[in-house]
């Protein structure tokens, strides 16, 4: 455990040395803003989701815990955004992912390749329903961590140096081309580390359920 923690601290220090100064409004070359939405619970906007193209269709992607909260509060199996109400297609039993069907024509694209440590990553979200916040940083590494809310087992995650505020759950993480490389679902706020569902698991999830 101590070795893992030491390794993480060293990697984070390396990331900070190489990192371009991340400003809260730093925008990637591709404009992600039209495709990122607040998930609404009645009049409240407490999470984030994004529209993503896959196999000639556009889906609303967010976290499992966001969908669970929406179902619990609205008493319906739906997600609500400013663009409409969408039926939830599937909620993952393993990863913090949820998928809803839409009739939209455009969305973000899934990257064909995964990221590696020190790659630039941008996370775009609506913390607490506020205006879109876009922050950039670097990939730290891929690790396995245990999360009790999805069972007593470990899941693979991607760690980044992007600081994200609470309420950003479900935000897309994108590369410099604006392609999705992961989905934000947690963070270690004191260390300014964000935790992503990794590209490989998002890709497998979409291939299995986006039909």
mmCIF file of C-alpha atoms in Angstrom:
data_model
loop_
_atom_site.group_PDB
_atom_site.id
_atom_site.type_symbol
_atom_site.label_atom_id
_atom_site.label_comp_id
_atom_site.label_asym_id
_atom_site.label_seq_id
_atom_site.Cartn_x
_atom_site.Cartn_y
_atom_site.Cartn_z
ATOM 1 C CA UNK A 1 0.000 0.000 0.000
ATOM 2 C CA UNK A 2 2.825 2.395 0.919
ATOM 3 C CA UNK A 3 4.666 1.582 -2.303
ATOM 4 C CA UNK A 4 1.509 2.241 -4.349
ATOM 5 C CA UNK A 5 0.929 5.571 -2.582
ATOM 6 C CA UNK A 6 4.566 6.591 -3.084
ATOM 7 C CA UNK A 7 4.343 5.661 -6.747
ATOM 8 C CA UNK A 8 1.185 7.745 -7.184
ATOM 9 C CA UNK A 9 2.775 10.756 -5.494
ATOM 10 C CA UNK A 10 5.864 10.492 -7.712
ATOM 11 C CA UNK A 11 3.759 10.166 -10.852
ATOM 12 C CA UNK A 12 1.606 13.117 -9.847
ATOM 13 C CA UNK A 13 4.723 15.211 -9.269
ATOM 14 C CA UNK A 14 5.968 14.256 -12.736
ATOM 15 C CA UNK A 15 2.616 15.190 -14.248
ATOM 16 C CA UNK A 16 2.672 18.598 -12.588
ATOM 17 C CA UNK A 17 6.153 19.272 -13.949
ATOM 18 C CA UNK A 18 5.087 18.505 -17.509
ATOM 19 C CA UNK A 19 1.566 19.862 -17.292
ATOM 20 C CA UNK A 20 0.454 22.893 -19.234
ATOM 21 C CA UNK A 21 -1.131 25.300 -16.780
ATOM 22 C CA UNK A 22 -4.769 24.208 -16.654
ATOM 23 C CA UNK A 23 -7.189 27.085 -16.603
ATOM 24 C CA UNK A 24 -10.853 26.641 -15.693
ATOM 25 C CA UNK A 25 -11.964 27.789 -19.126
ATOM 26 C CA UNK A 26 -9.228 26.084 -21.137
ATOM 27 C CA UNK A 27 -10.956 24.684 -24.231
ATOM 28 C CA UNK A 28 -9.767 21.769 -26.365
ATOM 29 C CA UNK A 29 -9.461 22.274 -30.110
ATOM 30 C CA UNK A 30 -12.809 20.579 -30.599
ATOM 31 C CA UNK A 31 -15.845 22.349 -29.154
ATOM 32 C CA UNK A 32 -17.399 19.897 -26.718
ATOM 33 C CA UNK A 33 -19.837 22.425 -25.217
ATOM 34 C CA UNK A 34 -22.900 21.630 -27.425
ATOM 35 C CA UNK A 35 -22.708 17.983 -26.415
ATOM 36 C CA UNK A 36 -22.397 18.288 -22.623
ATOM 37 C CA UNK A 37 -25.557 18.681 -20.532
ATOM 38 C CA UNK A 38 -26.768 19.049 -16.974
ATOM 39 C CA UNK A 39 -28.794 16.063 -15.803
ATOM 40 C CA UNK A 40 -31.926 17.457 -14.185
ATOM 41 C CA UNK A 41 -33.752 16.049 -11.169
ATOM 42 C CA UNK A 42 -36.971 18.028 -11.418
ATOM 43 C CA UNK A 43 -35.906 21.652 -10.951
ATOM 44 C CA UNK A 44 -32.463 20.682 -9.680
ATOM 45 C CA UNK A 45 -29.387 20.154 -11.838
ATOM 46 C CA UNK A 46 -26.903 18.098 -9.944
ATOM 47 C CA UNK A 47 -24.898 16.033 -12.416
ATOM 48 C CA UNK A 48 -23.523 15.900 -15.951
ATOM 49 C CA UNK A 49 -24.042 13.769 -19.037
ATOM 50 C CA UNK A 50 -22.949 13.962 -22.657
ATOM 51 C CA UNK A 51 -24.140 12.961 -26.094
ATOM 52 C CA UNK A 52 -21.923 10.501 -27.933
ATOM 53 C CA UNK A 53 -22.132 9.031 -31.407
ATOM 54 C CA UNK A 54 -21.781 5.280 -31.728
ATOM 55 C CA UNK A 55 -22.721 3.049 -34.681
ATOM 56 C CA UNK A 56 -24.659 5.818 -36.440
ATOM 57 C CA UNK A 57 -26.754 6.656 -33.364
ATOM 58 C CA UNK A 58 -26.410 9.229 -30.592
ATOM 59 C CA UNK A 59 -26.685 8.205 -26.951
ATOM 60 C CA UNK A 60 -26.764 10.116 -23.679
ATOM 61 C CA UNK A 61 -23.955 8.766 -21.478
ATOM 62 C CA UNK A 62 -23.535 9.383 -17.760
ATOM 63 C CA UNK A 63 -22.806 7.480 -14.527
ATOM 64 C CA UNK A 64 -24.692 4.600 -12.990
ATOM 65 C CA UNK A 65 -25.074 6.536 -9.748
ATOM 66 C CA UNK A 66 -26.563 9.476 -11.683
ATOM 67 C CA UNK A 67 -29.164 7.225 -13.316
ATOM 68 C CA UNK A 68 -29.960 5.563 -9.985
ATOM 69 C CA UNK A 69 -30.576 8.980 -8.420
ATOM 70 C CA UNK A 70 -32.745 10.100 -11.347
ATOM 71 C CA UNK A 71 -34.912 6.966 -11.133
ATOM 72 C CA UNK A 72 -35.231 7.316 -7.358
ATOM 73 C CA UNK A 73 -36.259 10.990 -7.518
ATOM 74 C CA UNK A 74 -38.412 10.992 -10.656
ATOM 75 C CA UNK A 75 -39.898 7.508 -10.145
ATOM 76 C CA UNK A 76 -39.328 6.880 -13.832
ATOM 77 C CA UNK A 77 -36.564 5.153 -15.763
ATOM 78 C CA UNK A 78 -35.547 8.351 -17.583
ATOM 79 C CA UNK A 79 -32.891 11.040 -17.775
ATOM 80 C CA UNK A 80 -33.940 14.675 -18.242
ATOM 81 C CA UNK A 81 -31.820 17.384 -19.895
ATOM 82 C CA UNK A 82 -32.592 20.743 -21.489
ATOM 83 C CA UNK A 83 -32.951 18.975 -24.841
ATOM 84 C CA UNK A 84 -35.504 16.410 -23.746
ATOM 85 C CA UNK A 85 -36.417 13.354 -21.698
ATOM 86 C CA UNK A 86 -34.688 10.118 -22.632
ATOM 87 C CA UNK A 87 -35.452 6.531 -21.729
ATOM 88 C CA UNK A 88 -32.625 4.765 -19.932
ATOM 89 C CA UNK A 89 -31.489 1.825 -22.041
ATOM 90 C CA UNK A 90 -29.078 0.097 -19.692
ATOM 91 C CA UNK A 91 -27.345 0.608 -16.343
ATOM 92 C CA UNK A 92 -24.038 -1.210 -15.892
ATOM 93 C CA UNK A 93 -23.716 -3.694 -13.031
ATOM 94 C CA UNK A 94 -19.927 -3.493 -13.061
ATOM 95 C CA UNK A 95 -18.857 0.026 -14.076
ATOM 96 C CA UNK A 96 -20.245 3.436 -13.177
ATOM 97 C CA UNK A 97 -21.917 3.820 -16.566
ATOM 98 C CA UNK A 98 -25.438 4.386 -17.823
ATOM 99 C CA UNK A 99 -26.820 4.764 -21.332
ATOM 100 C CA UNK A 100 -29.980 6.426 -22.654
ATOM 101 C CA UNK A 101 -31.309 6.506 -26.205
ATOM 102 C CA UNK A 102 -31.831 9.785 -28.066
ATOM 103 C CA UNK A 103 -33.009 10.883 -31.505
ATOM 104 C CA UNK A 104 -30.249 13.481 -31.862
ATOM 105 C CA UNK A 105 -28.002 13.570 -34.913
ATOM 106 C CA UNK A 106 -24.663 14.747 -33.506
ATOM 107 C CA UNK A 107 -22.515 13.996 -30.505
ATOM 108 C CA UNK A 108 -18.958 13.465 -29.361
ATOM 109 C CA UNK A 109 -17.005 10.593 -30.863
ATOM 110 C CA UNK A 110 -15.288 7.794 -28.983
ATOM 111 C CA UNK A 111 -11.530 7.797 -29.459
ATOM 112 C CA UNK A 112 -10.100 4.843 -31.379
ATOM 113 C CA UNK A 113 -7.090 4.663 -29.077
ATOM 114 C CA UNK A 114 -6.604 4.810 -25.327
ATOM 115 C CA UNK A 115 -4.505 7.376 -23.505
ATOM 116 C CA UNK A 116 -1.147 6.809 -21.820
ATOM 117 C CA UNK A 117 0.516 8.614 -18.898
ATOM 118 C CA UNK A 118 1.294 12.301 -19.543
ATOM 119 C CA UNK A 119 -1.245 12.554 -22.398
ATOM 120 C CA UNK A 120 -3.313 15.742 -22.188
ATOM 121 C CA UNK A 121 -6.914 15.248 -21.070
ATOM 122 C CA UNK A 122 -9.812 17.695 -20.794
ATOM 123 C CA UNK A 123 -12.880 17.212 -18.590
ATOM 124 C CA UNK A 124 -16.042 19.242 -19.286
ATOM 125 C CA UNK A 125 -18.904 19.360 -16.810
ATOM 126 C CA UNK A 126 -21.688 21.279 -15.082
ATOM 127 C CA UNK A 127 -20.831 21.113 -11.356
ATOM 128 C CA UNK A 128 -23.958 21.730 -9.284
ATOM 129 C CA UNK A 129 -25.811 22.835 -12.406
ATOM 130 C CA UNK A 130 -23.545 25.823 -13.007
ATOM 131 C CA UNK A 131 -22.262 26.988 -16.379
ATOM 132 C CA UNK A 132 -20.016 24.581 -18.244
ATOM 133 C CA UNK A 133 -16.570 24.317 -16.668
ATOM 134 C CA UNK A 134 -13.734 22.949 -18.826
ATOM 135 C CA UNK A 135 -10.426 22.003 -17.210
ATOM 136 C CA UNK A 136 -7.329 20.363 -18.651
ATOM 137 C CA UNK A 137 -4.543 18.292 -17.151
ATOM 138 C CA UNK A 138 -2.582 15.118 -17.751
ATOM 139 C CA UNK A 139 -3.164 11.399 -17.452
ATOM 140 C CA UNK A 140 -1.375 10.017 -14.378
ATOM 141 C CA UNK A 141 -1.801 6.261 -14.787
ATOM 142 C CA UNK A 142 -4.189 3.319 -15.036
ATOM 143 C CA UNK A 143 -4.760 1.443 -11.759
ATOM 144 C CA UNK A 144 -7.275 -0.839 -10.040
ATOM 145 C CA UNK A 145 -9.235 0.542 -7.102
ATOM 146 C CA UNK A 146 -12.005 -0.817 -4.887
ATOM 147 C CA UNK A 147 -15.364 0.957 -4.722
ATOM 148 C CA UNK A 148 -17.894 -0.410 -2.236
ATOM 149 C CA UNK A 149 -20.937 1.041 -4.004
ATOM 150 C CA UNK A 150 -20.452 -1.381 -6.913
ATOM 151 C CA UNK A 151 -19.578 -4.375 -4.764
ATOM 152 C CA UNK A 152 -16.559 -5.592 -2.871
ATOM 153 C CA UNK A 153 -14.266 -5.880 -5.853
ATOM 154 C CA UNK A 154 -11.778 -3.793 -7.754
ATOM 155 C CA UNK A 155 -12.364 -1.970 -11.026
ATOM 156 C CA UNK A 156 -9.874 -0.543 -13.476
ATOM 157 C CA UNK A 157 -9.733 3.257 -13.574
ATOM 158 C CA UNK A 158 -7.728 6.033 -15.188
ATOM 159 C CA UNK A 159 -6.344 8.728 -12.882
ATOM 160 C CA UNK A 160 -5.812 12.281 -14.128
ATOM 161 C CA UNK A 161 -4.506 15.536 -12.658
ATOM 162 C CA UNK A 162 -7.667 17.439 -13.612
ATOM 163 C CA UNK A 163 -9.380 19.034 -10.611
ATOM 164 C CA UNK A 164 -13.174 18.637 -10.820
ATOM 165 C CA UNK A 165 -15.826 20.012 -8.486
ATOM 166 C CA UNK A 166 -18.607 17.859 -6.973
ATOM 167 C CA UNK A 167 -21.536 17.654 -9.380
ATOM 168 C CA UNK A 168 -19.290 16.900 -12.340
ATOM 169 C CA UNK A 169 -20.126 13.188 -12.255
ATOM 170 C CA UNK A 170 -20.800 11.892 -15.765
ATOM 171 C CA UNK A 171 -18.571 14.433 -17.484
ATOM 172 C CA UNK A 172 -16.739 13.353 -20.633
ATOM 173 C CA UNK A 173 -12.942 13.189 -20.581
ATOM 174 C CA UNK A 174 -11.581 14.025 -24.020
ATOM 175 C CA UNK A 175 -8.228 14.049 -25.806
ATOM 176 C CA UNK A 176 -6.796 16.935 -27.814
ATOM 177 C CA UNK A 177 -8.997 16.021 -30.780
ATOM 178 C CA UNK A 178 -12.139 16.259 -28.646
ATOM 179 C CA UNK A 179 -12.693 12.492 -28.682
ATOM 180 C CA UNK A 180 -13.959 10.698 -25.575
ATOM 181 C CA UNK A 181 -11.341 8.685 -23.690
ATOM 182 C CA UNK A 182 -13.228 8.115 -20.424
ATOM 183 C CA UNK A 183 -16.056 9.202 -18.109
ATOM 184 C CA UNK A 184 -15.545 11.016 -14.795
ATOM 185 C CA UNK A 185 -17.140 9.256 -11.840
ATOM 186 C CA UNK A 186 -15.100 10.098 -8.746
ATOM 187 C CA UNK A 187 -12.229 12.145 -7.437
ATOM 188 C CA UNK A 188 -9.751 12.689 -4.642
ATOM 189 C CA UNK A 189 -10.424 16.385 -4.215
ATOM 190 C CA UNK A 190 -7.737 17.046 -1.596
ATOM 191 C CA UNK A 191 -5.112 15.722 -4.044
ATOM 192 C CA UNK A 192 -6.782 17.246 -7.119
ATOM 193 C CA UNK A 193 -7.044 13.843 -8.790
ATOM 194 C CA UNK A 194 -10.001 12.815 -10.925
ATOM 195 C CA UNK A 195 -11.032 9.186 -11.466
ATOM 196 C CA UNK A 196 -12.359 7.989 -14.831
ATOM 197 C CA UNK A 197 -14.098 4.946 -16.175
ATOM 198 C CA UNK A 198 -11.322 4.041 -18.631
ATOM 199 C CA UNK A 199 -11.558 4.076 -22.414
ATOM 200 C CA UNK A 200 -11.384 0.282 -22.744
ATOM 201 C CA UNK A 201 -14.341 -0.293 -20.420
ATOM 202 C CA UNK A 202 -16.427 2.475 -22.002
ATOM 203 C CA UNK A 203 -15.741 0.986 -25.442
ATOM 204 C CA UNK A 204 -16.751 -2.529 -24.350
ATOM 205 C CA UNK A 205 -19.889 -1.142 -22.684
ATOM 206 C CA UNK A 206 -20.918 0.702 -25.835
ATOM 207 C CA UNK A 207 -20.168 -2.249 -28.099
ATOM 208 C CA UNK A 208 -22.325 -4.506 -25.953
ATOM 209 C CA UNK A 209 -25.314 -2.222 -25.341
ATOM 210 C CA UNK A 210 -25.414 0.512 -28.013
ATOM 211 C CA UNK A 211 -27.411 -1.367 -30.641
#
